[in-house]
Coordinates of C-alpha atoms in Angstrom, one line a residue:
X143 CA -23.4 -34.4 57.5
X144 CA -20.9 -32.7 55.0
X145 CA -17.5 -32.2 54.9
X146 CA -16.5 -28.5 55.1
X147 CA -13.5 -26.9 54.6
X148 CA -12.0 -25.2 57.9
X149 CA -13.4 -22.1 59.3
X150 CA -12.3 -18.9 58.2
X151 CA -13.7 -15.8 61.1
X152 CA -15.2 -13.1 59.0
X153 CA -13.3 -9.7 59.3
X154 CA -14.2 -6.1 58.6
X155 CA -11.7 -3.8 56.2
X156 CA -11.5 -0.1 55.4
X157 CA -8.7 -0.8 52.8
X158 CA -9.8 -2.8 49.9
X159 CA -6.2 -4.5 49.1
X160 CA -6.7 -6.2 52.8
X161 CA -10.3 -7.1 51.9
X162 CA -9.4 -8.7 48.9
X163 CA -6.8 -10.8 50.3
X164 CA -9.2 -12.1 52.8
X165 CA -11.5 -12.7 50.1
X166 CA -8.8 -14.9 48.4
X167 CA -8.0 -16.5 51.8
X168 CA -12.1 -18.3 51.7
X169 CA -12.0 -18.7 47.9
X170 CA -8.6 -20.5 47.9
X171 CA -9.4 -23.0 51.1
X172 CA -12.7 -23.9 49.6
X173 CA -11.7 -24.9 46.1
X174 CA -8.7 -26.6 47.5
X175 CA -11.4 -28.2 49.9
X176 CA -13.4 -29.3 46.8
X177 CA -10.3 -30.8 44.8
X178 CA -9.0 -32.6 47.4
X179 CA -12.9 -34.1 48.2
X180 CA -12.8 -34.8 44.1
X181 CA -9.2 -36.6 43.8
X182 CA -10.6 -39.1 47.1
X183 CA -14.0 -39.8 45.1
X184 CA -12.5 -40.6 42.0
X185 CA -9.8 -43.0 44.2
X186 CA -13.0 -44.8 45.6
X187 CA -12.5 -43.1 49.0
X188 CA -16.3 -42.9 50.3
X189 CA -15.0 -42.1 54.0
X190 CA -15.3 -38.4 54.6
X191 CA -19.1 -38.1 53.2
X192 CA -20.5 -35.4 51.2
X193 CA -18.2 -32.7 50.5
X194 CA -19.5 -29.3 50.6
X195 CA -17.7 -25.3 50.5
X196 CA -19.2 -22.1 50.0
X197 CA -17.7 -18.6 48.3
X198 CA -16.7 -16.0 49.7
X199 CA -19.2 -12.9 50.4
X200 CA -18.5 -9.2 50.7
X201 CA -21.2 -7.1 52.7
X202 CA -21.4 -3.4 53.3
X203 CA -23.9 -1.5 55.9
X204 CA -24.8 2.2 55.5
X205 CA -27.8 4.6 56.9
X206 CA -27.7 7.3 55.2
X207 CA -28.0 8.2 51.4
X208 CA -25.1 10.3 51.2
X209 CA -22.1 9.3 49.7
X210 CA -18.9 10.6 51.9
X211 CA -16.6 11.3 48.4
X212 CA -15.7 14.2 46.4
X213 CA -14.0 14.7 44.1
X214 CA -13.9 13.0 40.2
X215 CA -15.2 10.2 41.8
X216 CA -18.3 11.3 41.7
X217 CA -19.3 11.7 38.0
X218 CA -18.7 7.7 37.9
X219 CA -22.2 5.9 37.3
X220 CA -21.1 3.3 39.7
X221 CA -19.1 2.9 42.9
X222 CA -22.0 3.0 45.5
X223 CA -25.1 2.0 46.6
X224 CA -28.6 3.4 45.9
X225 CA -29.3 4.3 49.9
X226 CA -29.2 3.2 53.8
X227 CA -29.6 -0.4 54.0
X228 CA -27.4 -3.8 54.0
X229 CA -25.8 -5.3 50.8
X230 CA -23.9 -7.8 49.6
X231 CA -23.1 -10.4 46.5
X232 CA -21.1 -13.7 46.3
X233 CA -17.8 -13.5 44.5
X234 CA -15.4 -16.2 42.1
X235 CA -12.1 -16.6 41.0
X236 CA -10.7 -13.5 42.9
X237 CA -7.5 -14.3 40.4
X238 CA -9.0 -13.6 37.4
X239 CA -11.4 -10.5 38.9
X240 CA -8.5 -9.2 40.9
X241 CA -8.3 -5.4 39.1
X242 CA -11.7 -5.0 39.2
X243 CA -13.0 -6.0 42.9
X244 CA -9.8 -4.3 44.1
X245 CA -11.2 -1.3 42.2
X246 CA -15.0 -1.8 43.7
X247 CA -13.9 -2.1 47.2
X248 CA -12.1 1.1 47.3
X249 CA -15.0 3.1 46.0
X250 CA -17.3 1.2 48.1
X251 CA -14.4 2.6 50.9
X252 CA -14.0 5.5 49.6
X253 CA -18.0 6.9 48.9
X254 CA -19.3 5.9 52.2
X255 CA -16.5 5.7 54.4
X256 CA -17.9 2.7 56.2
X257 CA -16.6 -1.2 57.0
X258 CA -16.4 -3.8 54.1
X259 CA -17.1 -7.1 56.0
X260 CA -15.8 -10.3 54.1
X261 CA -16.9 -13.8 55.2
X262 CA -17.7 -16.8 53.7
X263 CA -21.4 -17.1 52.6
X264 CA -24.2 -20.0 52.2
X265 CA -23.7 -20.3 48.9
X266 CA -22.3 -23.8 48.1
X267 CA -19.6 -23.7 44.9
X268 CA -20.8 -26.5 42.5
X269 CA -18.0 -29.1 41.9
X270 CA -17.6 -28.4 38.4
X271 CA -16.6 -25.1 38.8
X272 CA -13.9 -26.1 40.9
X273 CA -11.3 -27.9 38.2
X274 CA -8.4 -26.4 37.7
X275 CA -8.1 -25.5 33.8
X276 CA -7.2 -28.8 31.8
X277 CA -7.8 -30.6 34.9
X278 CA -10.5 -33.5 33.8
X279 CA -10.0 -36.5 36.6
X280 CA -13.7 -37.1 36.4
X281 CA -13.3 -38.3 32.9
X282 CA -12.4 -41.2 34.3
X283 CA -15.2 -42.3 36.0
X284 CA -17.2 -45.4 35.9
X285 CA -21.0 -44.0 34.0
X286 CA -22.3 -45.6 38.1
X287 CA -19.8 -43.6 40.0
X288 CA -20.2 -40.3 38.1
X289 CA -24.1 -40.5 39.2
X290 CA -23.2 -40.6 42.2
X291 CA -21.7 -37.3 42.3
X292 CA -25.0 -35.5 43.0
X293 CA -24.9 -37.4 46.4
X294 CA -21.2 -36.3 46.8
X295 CA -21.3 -32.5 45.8
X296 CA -23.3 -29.4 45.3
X297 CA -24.1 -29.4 41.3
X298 CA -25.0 -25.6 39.6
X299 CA -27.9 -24.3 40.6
X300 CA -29.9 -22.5 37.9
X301 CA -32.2 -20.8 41.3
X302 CA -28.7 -19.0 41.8
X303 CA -27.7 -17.9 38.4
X304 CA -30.5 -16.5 36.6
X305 CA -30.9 -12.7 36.0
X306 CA -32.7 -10.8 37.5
X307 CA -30.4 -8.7 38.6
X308 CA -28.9 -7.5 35.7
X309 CA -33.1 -7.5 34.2
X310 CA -34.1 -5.4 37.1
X311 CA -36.7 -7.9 38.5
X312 CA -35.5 -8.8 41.3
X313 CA -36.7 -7.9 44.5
X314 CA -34.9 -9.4 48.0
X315 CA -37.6 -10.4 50.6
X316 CA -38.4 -8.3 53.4
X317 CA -35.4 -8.2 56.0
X318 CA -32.8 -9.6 53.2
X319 CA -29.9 -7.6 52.1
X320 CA -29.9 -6.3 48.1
X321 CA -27.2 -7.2 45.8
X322 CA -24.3 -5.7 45.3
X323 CA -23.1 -7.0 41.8
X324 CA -25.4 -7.7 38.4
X325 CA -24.4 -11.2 38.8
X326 CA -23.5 -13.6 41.9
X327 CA -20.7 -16.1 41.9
X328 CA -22.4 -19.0 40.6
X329 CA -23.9 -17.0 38.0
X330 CA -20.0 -15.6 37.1
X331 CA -18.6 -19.3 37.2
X332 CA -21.1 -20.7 34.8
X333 CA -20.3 -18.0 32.2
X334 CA -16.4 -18.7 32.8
X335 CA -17.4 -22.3 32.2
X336 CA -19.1 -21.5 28.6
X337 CA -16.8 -19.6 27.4
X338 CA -14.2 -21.8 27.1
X339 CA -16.3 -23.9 25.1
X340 CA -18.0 -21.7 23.1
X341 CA -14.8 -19.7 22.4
X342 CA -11.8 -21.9 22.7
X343 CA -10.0 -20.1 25.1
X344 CA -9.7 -19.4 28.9
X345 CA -11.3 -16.2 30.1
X346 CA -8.0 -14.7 31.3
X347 CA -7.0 -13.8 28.0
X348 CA -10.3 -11.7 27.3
X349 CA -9.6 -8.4 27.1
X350 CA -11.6 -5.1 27.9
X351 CA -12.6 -4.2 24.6
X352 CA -14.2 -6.3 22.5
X353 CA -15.1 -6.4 18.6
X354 CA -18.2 -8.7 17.2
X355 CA -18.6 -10.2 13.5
X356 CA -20.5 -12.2 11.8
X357 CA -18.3 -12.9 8.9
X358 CA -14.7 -14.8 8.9
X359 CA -13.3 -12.4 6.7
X360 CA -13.3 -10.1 9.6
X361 CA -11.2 -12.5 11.5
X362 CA -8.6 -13.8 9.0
X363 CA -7.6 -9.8 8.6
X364 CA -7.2 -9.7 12.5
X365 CA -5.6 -12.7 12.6
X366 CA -2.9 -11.6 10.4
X367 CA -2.7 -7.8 11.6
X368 CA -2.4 -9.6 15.2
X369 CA 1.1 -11.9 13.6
X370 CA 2.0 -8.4 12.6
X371 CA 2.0 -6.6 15.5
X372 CA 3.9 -9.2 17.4
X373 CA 6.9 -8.4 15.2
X374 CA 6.7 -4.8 16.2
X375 CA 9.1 -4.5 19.2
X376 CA 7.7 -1.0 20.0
X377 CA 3.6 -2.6 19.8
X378 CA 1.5 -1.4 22.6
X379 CA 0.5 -5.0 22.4
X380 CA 2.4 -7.7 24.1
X381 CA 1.1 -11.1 23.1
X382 CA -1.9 -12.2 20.1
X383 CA -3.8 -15.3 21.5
X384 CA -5.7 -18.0 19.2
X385 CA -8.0 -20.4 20.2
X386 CA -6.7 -23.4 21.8
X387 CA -4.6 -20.8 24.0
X388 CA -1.9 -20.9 21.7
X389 CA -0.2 -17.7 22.2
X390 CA 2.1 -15.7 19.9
X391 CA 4.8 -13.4 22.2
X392 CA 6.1 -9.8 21.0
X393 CA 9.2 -10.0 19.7
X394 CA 11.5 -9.4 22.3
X395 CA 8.8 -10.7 24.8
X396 CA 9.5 -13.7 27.1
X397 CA 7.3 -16.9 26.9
X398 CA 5.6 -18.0 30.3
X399 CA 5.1 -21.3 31.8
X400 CA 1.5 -21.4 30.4
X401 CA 2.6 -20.8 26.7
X402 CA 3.5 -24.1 26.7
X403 CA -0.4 -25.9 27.2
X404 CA -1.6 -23.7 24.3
X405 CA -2.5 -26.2 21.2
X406 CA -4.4 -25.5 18.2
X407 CA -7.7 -27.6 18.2
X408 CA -8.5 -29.9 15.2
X409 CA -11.6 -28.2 14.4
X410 CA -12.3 -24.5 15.6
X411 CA -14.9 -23.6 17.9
X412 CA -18.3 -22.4 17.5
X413 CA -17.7 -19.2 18.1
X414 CA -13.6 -18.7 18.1
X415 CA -12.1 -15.9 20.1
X416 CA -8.8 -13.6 19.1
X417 CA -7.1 -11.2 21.6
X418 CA -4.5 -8.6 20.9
X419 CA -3.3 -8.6 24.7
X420 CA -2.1 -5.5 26.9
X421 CA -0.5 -5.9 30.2
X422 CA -2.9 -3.6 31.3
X423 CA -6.1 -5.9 30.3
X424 CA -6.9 -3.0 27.9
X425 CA -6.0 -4.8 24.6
X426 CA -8.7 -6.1 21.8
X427 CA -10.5 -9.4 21.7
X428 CA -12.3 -10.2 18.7
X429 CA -14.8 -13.0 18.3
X430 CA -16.6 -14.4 15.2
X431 CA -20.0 -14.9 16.2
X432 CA -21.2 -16.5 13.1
X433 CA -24.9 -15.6 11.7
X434 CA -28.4 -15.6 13.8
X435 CA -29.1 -13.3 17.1
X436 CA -29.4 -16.7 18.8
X437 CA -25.4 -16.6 18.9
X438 CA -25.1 -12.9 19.5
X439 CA -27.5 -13.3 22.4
X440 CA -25.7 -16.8 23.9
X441 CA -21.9 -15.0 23.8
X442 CA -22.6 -11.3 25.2
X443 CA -24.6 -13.3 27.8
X444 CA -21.0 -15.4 28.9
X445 CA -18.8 -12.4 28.1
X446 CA -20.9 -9.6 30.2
X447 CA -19.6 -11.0 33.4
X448 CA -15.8 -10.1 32.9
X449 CA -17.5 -6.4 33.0
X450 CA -15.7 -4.9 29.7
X451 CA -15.3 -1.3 29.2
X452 CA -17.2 -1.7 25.8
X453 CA -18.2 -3.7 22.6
X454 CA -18.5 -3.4 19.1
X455 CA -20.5 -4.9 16.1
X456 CA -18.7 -5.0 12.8
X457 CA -20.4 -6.7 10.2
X458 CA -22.2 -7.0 7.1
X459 CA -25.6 -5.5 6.4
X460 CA -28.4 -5.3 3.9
X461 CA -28.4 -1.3 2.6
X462 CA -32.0 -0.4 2.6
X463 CA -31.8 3.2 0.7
X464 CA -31.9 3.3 -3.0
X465 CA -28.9 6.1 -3.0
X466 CA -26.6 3.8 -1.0
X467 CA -23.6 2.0 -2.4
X468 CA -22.1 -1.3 -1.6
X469 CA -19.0 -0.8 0.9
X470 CA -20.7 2.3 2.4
X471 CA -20.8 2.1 6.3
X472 CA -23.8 2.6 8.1
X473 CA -23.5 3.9 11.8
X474 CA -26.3 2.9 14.4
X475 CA -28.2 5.5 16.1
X476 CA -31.3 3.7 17.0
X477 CA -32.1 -0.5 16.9
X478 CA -35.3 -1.8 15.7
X479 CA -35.8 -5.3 17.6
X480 CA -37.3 -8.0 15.3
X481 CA -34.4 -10.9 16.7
X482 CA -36.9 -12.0 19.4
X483 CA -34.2 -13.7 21.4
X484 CA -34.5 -11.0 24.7
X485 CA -37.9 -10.0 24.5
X486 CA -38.8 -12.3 27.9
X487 CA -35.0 -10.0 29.4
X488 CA -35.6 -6.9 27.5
X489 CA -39.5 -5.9 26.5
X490 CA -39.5 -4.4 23.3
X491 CA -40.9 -1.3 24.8
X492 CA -37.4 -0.5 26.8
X493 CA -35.6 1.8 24.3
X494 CA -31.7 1.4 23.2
X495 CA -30.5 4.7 23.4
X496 CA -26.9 5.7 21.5
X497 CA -24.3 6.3 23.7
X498 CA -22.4 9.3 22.6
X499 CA -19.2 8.7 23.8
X500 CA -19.3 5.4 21.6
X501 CA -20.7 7.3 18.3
X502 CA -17.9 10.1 18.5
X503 CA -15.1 7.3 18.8
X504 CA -16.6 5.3 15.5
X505 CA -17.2 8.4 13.6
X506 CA -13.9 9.6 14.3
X507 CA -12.2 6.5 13.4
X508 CA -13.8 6.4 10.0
X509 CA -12.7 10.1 9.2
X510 CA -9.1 8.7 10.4
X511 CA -8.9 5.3 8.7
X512 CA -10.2 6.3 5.5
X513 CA -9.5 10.4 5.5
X514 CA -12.3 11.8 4.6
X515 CA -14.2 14.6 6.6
X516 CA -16.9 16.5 6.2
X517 CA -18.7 16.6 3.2
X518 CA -16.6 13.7 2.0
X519 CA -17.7 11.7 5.2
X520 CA -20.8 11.6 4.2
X521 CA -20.5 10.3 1.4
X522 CA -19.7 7.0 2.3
X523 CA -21.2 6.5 5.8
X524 CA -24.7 7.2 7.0
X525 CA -25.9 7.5 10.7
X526 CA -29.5 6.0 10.8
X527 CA -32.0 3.1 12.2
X528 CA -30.4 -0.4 12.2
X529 CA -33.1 -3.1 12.3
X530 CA -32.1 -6.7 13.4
X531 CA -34.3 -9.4 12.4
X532 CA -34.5 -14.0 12.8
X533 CA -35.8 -14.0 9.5
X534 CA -33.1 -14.4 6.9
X535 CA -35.1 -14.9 4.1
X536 CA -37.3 -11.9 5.7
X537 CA -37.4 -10.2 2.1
X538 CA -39.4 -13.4 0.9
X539 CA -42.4 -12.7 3.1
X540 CA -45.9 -12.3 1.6
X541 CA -47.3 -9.2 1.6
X542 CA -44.1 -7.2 2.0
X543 CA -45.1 -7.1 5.7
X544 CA -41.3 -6.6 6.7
X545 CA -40.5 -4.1 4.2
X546 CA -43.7 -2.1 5.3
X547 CA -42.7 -1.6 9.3
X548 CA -38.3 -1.1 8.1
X549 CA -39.7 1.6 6.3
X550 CA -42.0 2.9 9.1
X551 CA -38.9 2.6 11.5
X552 CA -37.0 4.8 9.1
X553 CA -34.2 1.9 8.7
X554 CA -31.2 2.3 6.4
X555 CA -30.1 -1.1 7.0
X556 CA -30.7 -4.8 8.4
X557 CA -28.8 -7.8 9.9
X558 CA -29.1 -10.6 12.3
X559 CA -27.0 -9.7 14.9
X560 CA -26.7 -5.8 16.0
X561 CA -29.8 -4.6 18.0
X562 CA -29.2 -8.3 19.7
X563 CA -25.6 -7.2 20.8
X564 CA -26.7 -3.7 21.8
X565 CA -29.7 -4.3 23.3
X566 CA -27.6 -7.1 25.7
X567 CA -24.8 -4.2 26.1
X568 CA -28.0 -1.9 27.6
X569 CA -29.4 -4.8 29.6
X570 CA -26.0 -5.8 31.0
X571 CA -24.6 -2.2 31.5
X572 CA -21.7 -2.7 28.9
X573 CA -21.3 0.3 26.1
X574 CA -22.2 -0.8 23.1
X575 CA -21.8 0.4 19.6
X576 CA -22.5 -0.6 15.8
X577 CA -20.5 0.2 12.5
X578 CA -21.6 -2.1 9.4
X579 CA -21.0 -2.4 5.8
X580 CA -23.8 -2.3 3.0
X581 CA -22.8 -5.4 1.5
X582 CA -26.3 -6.1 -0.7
X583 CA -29.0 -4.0 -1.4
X584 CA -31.9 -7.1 -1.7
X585 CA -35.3 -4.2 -2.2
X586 CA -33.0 -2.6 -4.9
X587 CA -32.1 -6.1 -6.8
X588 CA -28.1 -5.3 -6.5
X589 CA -27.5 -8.4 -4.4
X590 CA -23.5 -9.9 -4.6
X591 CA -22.0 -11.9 -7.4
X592 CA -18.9 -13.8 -7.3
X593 CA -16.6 -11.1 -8.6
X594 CA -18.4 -8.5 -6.8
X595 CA -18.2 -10.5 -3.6
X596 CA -14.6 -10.3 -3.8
X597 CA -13.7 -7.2 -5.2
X598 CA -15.7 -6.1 -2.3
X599 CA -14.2 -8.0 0.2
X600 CA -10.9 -7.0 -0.4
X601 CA -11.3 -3.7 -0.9
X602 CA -13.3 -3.1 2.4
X603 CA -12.5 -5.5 5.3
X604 CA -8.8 -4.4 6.1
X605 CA -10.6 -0.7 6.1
X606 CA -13.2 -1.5 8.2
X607 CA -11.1 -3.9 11.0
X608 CA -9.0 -0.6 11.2
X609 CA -11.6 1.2 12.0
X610 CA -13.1 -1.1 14.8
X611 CA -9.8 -1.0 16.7
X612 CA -9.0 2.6 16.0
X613 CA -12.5 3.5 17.7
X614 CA -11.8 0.9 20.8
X615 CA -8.5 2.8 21.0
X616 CA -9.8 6.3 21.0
X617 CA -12.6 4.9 24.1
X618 CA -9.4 3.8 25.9
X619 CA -7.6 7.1 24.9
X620 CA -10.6 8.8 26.6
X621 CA -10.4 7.2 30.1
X622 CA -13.3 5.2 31.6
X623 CA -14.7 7.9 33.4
X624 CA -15.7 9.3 30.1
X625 CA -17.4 5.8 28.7
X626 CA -19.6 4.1 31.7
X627 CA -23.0 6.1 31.3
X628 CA -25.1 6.7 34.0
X629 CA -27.9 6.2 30.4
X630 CA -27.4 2.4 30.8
X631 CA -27.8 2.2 34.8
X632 CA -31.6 2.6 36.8
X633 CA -32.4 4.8 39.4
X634 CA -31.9 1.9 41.8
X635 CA -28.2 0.0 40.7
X636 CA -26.0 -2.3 41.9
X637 CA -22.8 -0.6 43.2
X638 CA -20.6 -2.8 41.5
X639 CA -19.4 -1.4 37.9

């Protein structure tokens, strides 16, 4: 028999604040449940049994397909359900999500004027996603006791996480409700989990927009433009984070109790995150994903589930025209898919479309950063294919196989990384664009020397960062009911954003 937390009566709502609260109400009493059953384990104390507690659940009946709303409202892609019929998803760390359930349940309210029932569900919360943050009492553990914790608590369960959802192959049994989110709690709490380790820092200072690269370069210019800001009194953004939390105030700006924890590691992490925070959640977070589609896959994976408004690849690339010059940009319109990682998630027949929205912002930011227009524009940035390959060394293939189907695809240039990040951006409903730099040209023998390296690096990098954030500034500019586009949602979607 396990140990439960006490009994919380499930409750209907037609205002979202009161929803959430109750929502907070479950979540709170069953992690303090869980910590309390972990601090008497780790004492020895075997006398209250297995411990068990379960997350919250929000649920929503309608019968009829139309929505009750008017209004703008109605030209979101997301906000209600697909037709008559019972749903519901699992939800985490109400803290951390407040903005955004807050924001689904009123549109759930406010589209089909119904009930929003919250209750507690029959999903246990593993133990390990319990912890509060820097909280590690299990590290002390004899190796005999800390088996014994599978006896003790519910553990993740990968039956409960996986994603079909978001890949649109799941289909509920006859009688059971559909989903109402792309991912369920356990699914959400696992990705919270990895990013801390991946990234070095807690998933409450990630930010809505978010800029990919593959090279550090990228990251010691943001780096120092973040130091910057913070000395700008009148800077829209109020705090530049670092891995190990370590957090750099505005001037003028004062420091919070958490400040304090924040501590430089001794090595960084695998893939270290940066964030130029607003107090709106609408600041920058950058993260240097290294080299390989293997990493670009593993972080958008972890970082879809704090539903940002939209990310970026800035990077490097191999220029595959003859009349192109090294520091020219190339802007994706199209992705050829030769990374491999999400053909089981993503067939390779799905296309990636371009979202438009995404395209105007980056082409306007290069005519802004660098001043040129028109004609001029041209010159030194071409819209085209962007191919993405595993194969680093794909140019020393027999048989100039490769070479043969970039040509065929039309493609003006190749990494590692992009059609990996925007293919993950369609698949998880997250707007995605691209913007590299021709850095080689390996068909054309002008690949980088030394001095060129550098020359180059200098010269283009600061340009180039500018333009990333200039472009997730104009998106934000532009509202959010301009960027979500019904192109990346099916016919039949989950309701939640």
């Amino acid at each position: 028999m396990h140990h439960l937390p006490p009994l919380i009566a499930p409750q209907e709502f037609t205002d979202a604040a009161a929803a959430l609260a109750h929502v907070r109400r479950i979540y709170d009493s069953s992690i303090a449940h869980l910590r309390a059953g972990m601090q008497r384990f780790v004492a020895g104390d075997d006398s209250a049994g297995p411990v068990r507690a379960f997350y919250p659940l929000v649920r929503i009946r309608t019968d009829t397909v139309l929505r009750q709303a008017a209004g703008a409202q109605e030209r979101l892609s997301y906000g209600f359900v697909a037709g008559p019929g019972v749903f519901e998803t699992t939800l985490t760390r109400p803290d951390l999500f407040n903005n955004y359930y807050l924001e689904q349940f009123r549109l759930l309210l406010l589209n089909h004027g119904v009930t929003l029932e919250v209750t507690t569900s029959k999903q246990p919360i593993p133990v390990h996603f319990s912890f509060a943050e820097n909280e590690h009492i299990e590290g002390n553990l004899a190796t005999e006791r800390r088996q014994m914790m599978r006896d003790w608590f519910d553990l993740p369960d990968l039956g409960a996480m996986d994603d079909g959802i978001a890949n649109g192959t799941y289909e509920p049994q006859p009688g059971r409700p559909f989903p109402l989110s792309l991912f369920t709690a356990q699914r959400m709490d696992y990705s919270l989990h990895r990013l801390r380790h991946y990234t070095g820092t807690v998933p409450e200072h990630f930010q809505n927009f978010v800029l990919f690269t593959n090279y550090q370069f990228y990251i010691d210019e943001f780096i120092r433009l973040g130091h910057e800001l913070m000395q700008d009194p009148k800077s829209e953004y109020v705090a530049f984070v670092e891995p190990g939390n370590v957090v750099t105030r505005r001037v003028g700006e004062a420091t919070q109790a958490a400040d304090a924890s924040g501590k430089a590691p001794p090595r960084l992490p695998q893939m270290p995150a940066y964030h130029l925070v607003r107090p709106d959640g609408n600041g920058i977070t950058m993260v240097d994903i290294g080299v390989g589609p293997a990493n670009a896959k593993n972080i958008t994976d972890h970082i879809a589930v704090l539903r940002p408004h939209a990310w970026l690849m800035l990077g490097h690339c191999a220029g595959l025209r003859n009349g192109q010059q090294l520091g020219d940009y190339v802007l994706a319109h199209a992705y050829v898919r030769e990374d491999h990682v999400l053909d089981e998630e993503l067939p390779l027949w799905v296309p990636i479309p371009a979202l438009a929205e995404v395209q105007v912002a980056l082409e306007q930011a290069v005519a802004e950063v660098t001043g040129l227009h028109g004609a001029e524009l041209k010159q030194i940035m071409r819209t085209g294919t962007v191919a993405t390959t595993d194969n680093r060394n794909w140019e020393l293939l027999p048989d100039n196989q490769p070479q043969r189907r970039f040509s065929q695809s039309r493609a003006v240039a190749l990494d590692m990384e992009s059609a990996t990040i925007a293919a993950n951006g369609f698949r998880f409903r997250v707007p995605y664009g691209t913007l590299l730099c021709v850095s080689d040209k390996p068909l054309h023998g002008e690949i980088k020397l030394p001095g060129m390296a550098n020359h180059f690096y200098r010269e283009r990098v600061d340009q180039h960062l500018r333009i990333g954030i200039r472009a997730l500034e104009l998106l934000r500019l532009a509202g959010m009911n301009q960027l979500h586009s019904r192109k990346l949602r099916s016919f039949a979607e989950v309701a939640f954003q």
